């Protein structure tokens, strides 16, 4: 029996650069603009989402 589908939980982390990553192992390119990293994260999540998934990338407070 094969394992079930991999869950895709995408997060965006802030630092000197902003980077998106996923629990499946995908890591986006470090970006200077948070909006670009978020767009890549959204695209990845939508590409691999199953029919019942909801993609929600809330703005989280930036680390000081």
XYZ file of C-alpha atoms in Angstrom:
64
model
C 0.000 0.000 0.000
C 1.454 3.388 -0.973
C 1.599 6.287 1.485
C -1.025 9.025 1.235
C -0.416 12.367 -0.426
C 2.140 14.708 1.095
C 0.632 17.605 3.037
C 1.719 21.007 1.780
C 1.955 23.608 4.532
C 3.706 26.676 3.168
C 5.314 29.281 5.430
C 6.999 32.590 4.667
C 9.890 33.641 6.904
C 11.281 37.149 7.191
C 14.858 38.102 7.732
C 17.324 40.074 5.661
C 15.593 38.319 2.774
C 12.153 36.695 2.691
C 11.928 33.009 1.868
C 8.981 30.663 1.395
C 9.226 26.973 2.257
C 6.897 23.985 2.351
C 6.625 20.856 4.483
C 7.116 18.790 1.292
C 10.718 20.022 1.083
C 10.247 22.799 -1.486
C 12.136 26.019 -0.719
C 11.656 29.174 -2.729
C 14.379 31.586 -3.711
C 15.291 34.249 -1.141
C 13.599 37.487 -2.175
C 14.032 41.099 -1.116
C 10.330 41.765 -1.605
C 7.948 39.921 0.695
C 5.145 40.123 -1.881
C 7.218 38.146 -4.408
C 8.014 35.399 -1.890
C 4.337 35.238 -0.896
C 3.262 34.957 -4.542
C 5.675 32.049 -5.062
C 4.361 30.369 -1.896
C 0.770 30.820 -3.058
C 1.575 29.419 -6.498
C 3.281 26.368 -4.979
C 0.374 25.731 -2.608
C -2.194 26.065 -5.407
C -0.215 23.825 -7.747
C -0.151 20.966 -5.261
C -3.453 21.546 -3.413
C -6.082 18.838 -3.507
C -9.648 19.731 -4.447
C -10.762 20.528 -0.895
C -7.775 22.599 0.234
C -7.903 26.246 1.184
C -4.805 28.353 0.613
C -4.424 30.949 3.363
C -1.242 32.999 3.626
C -1.919 35.432 6.431
C 0.414 38.281 7.145
C 2.289 37.423 10.290
C 4.060 40.060 12.385
C 7.623 40.647 11.324
C 10.392 39.762 13.707
C 12.248 42.761 15.093
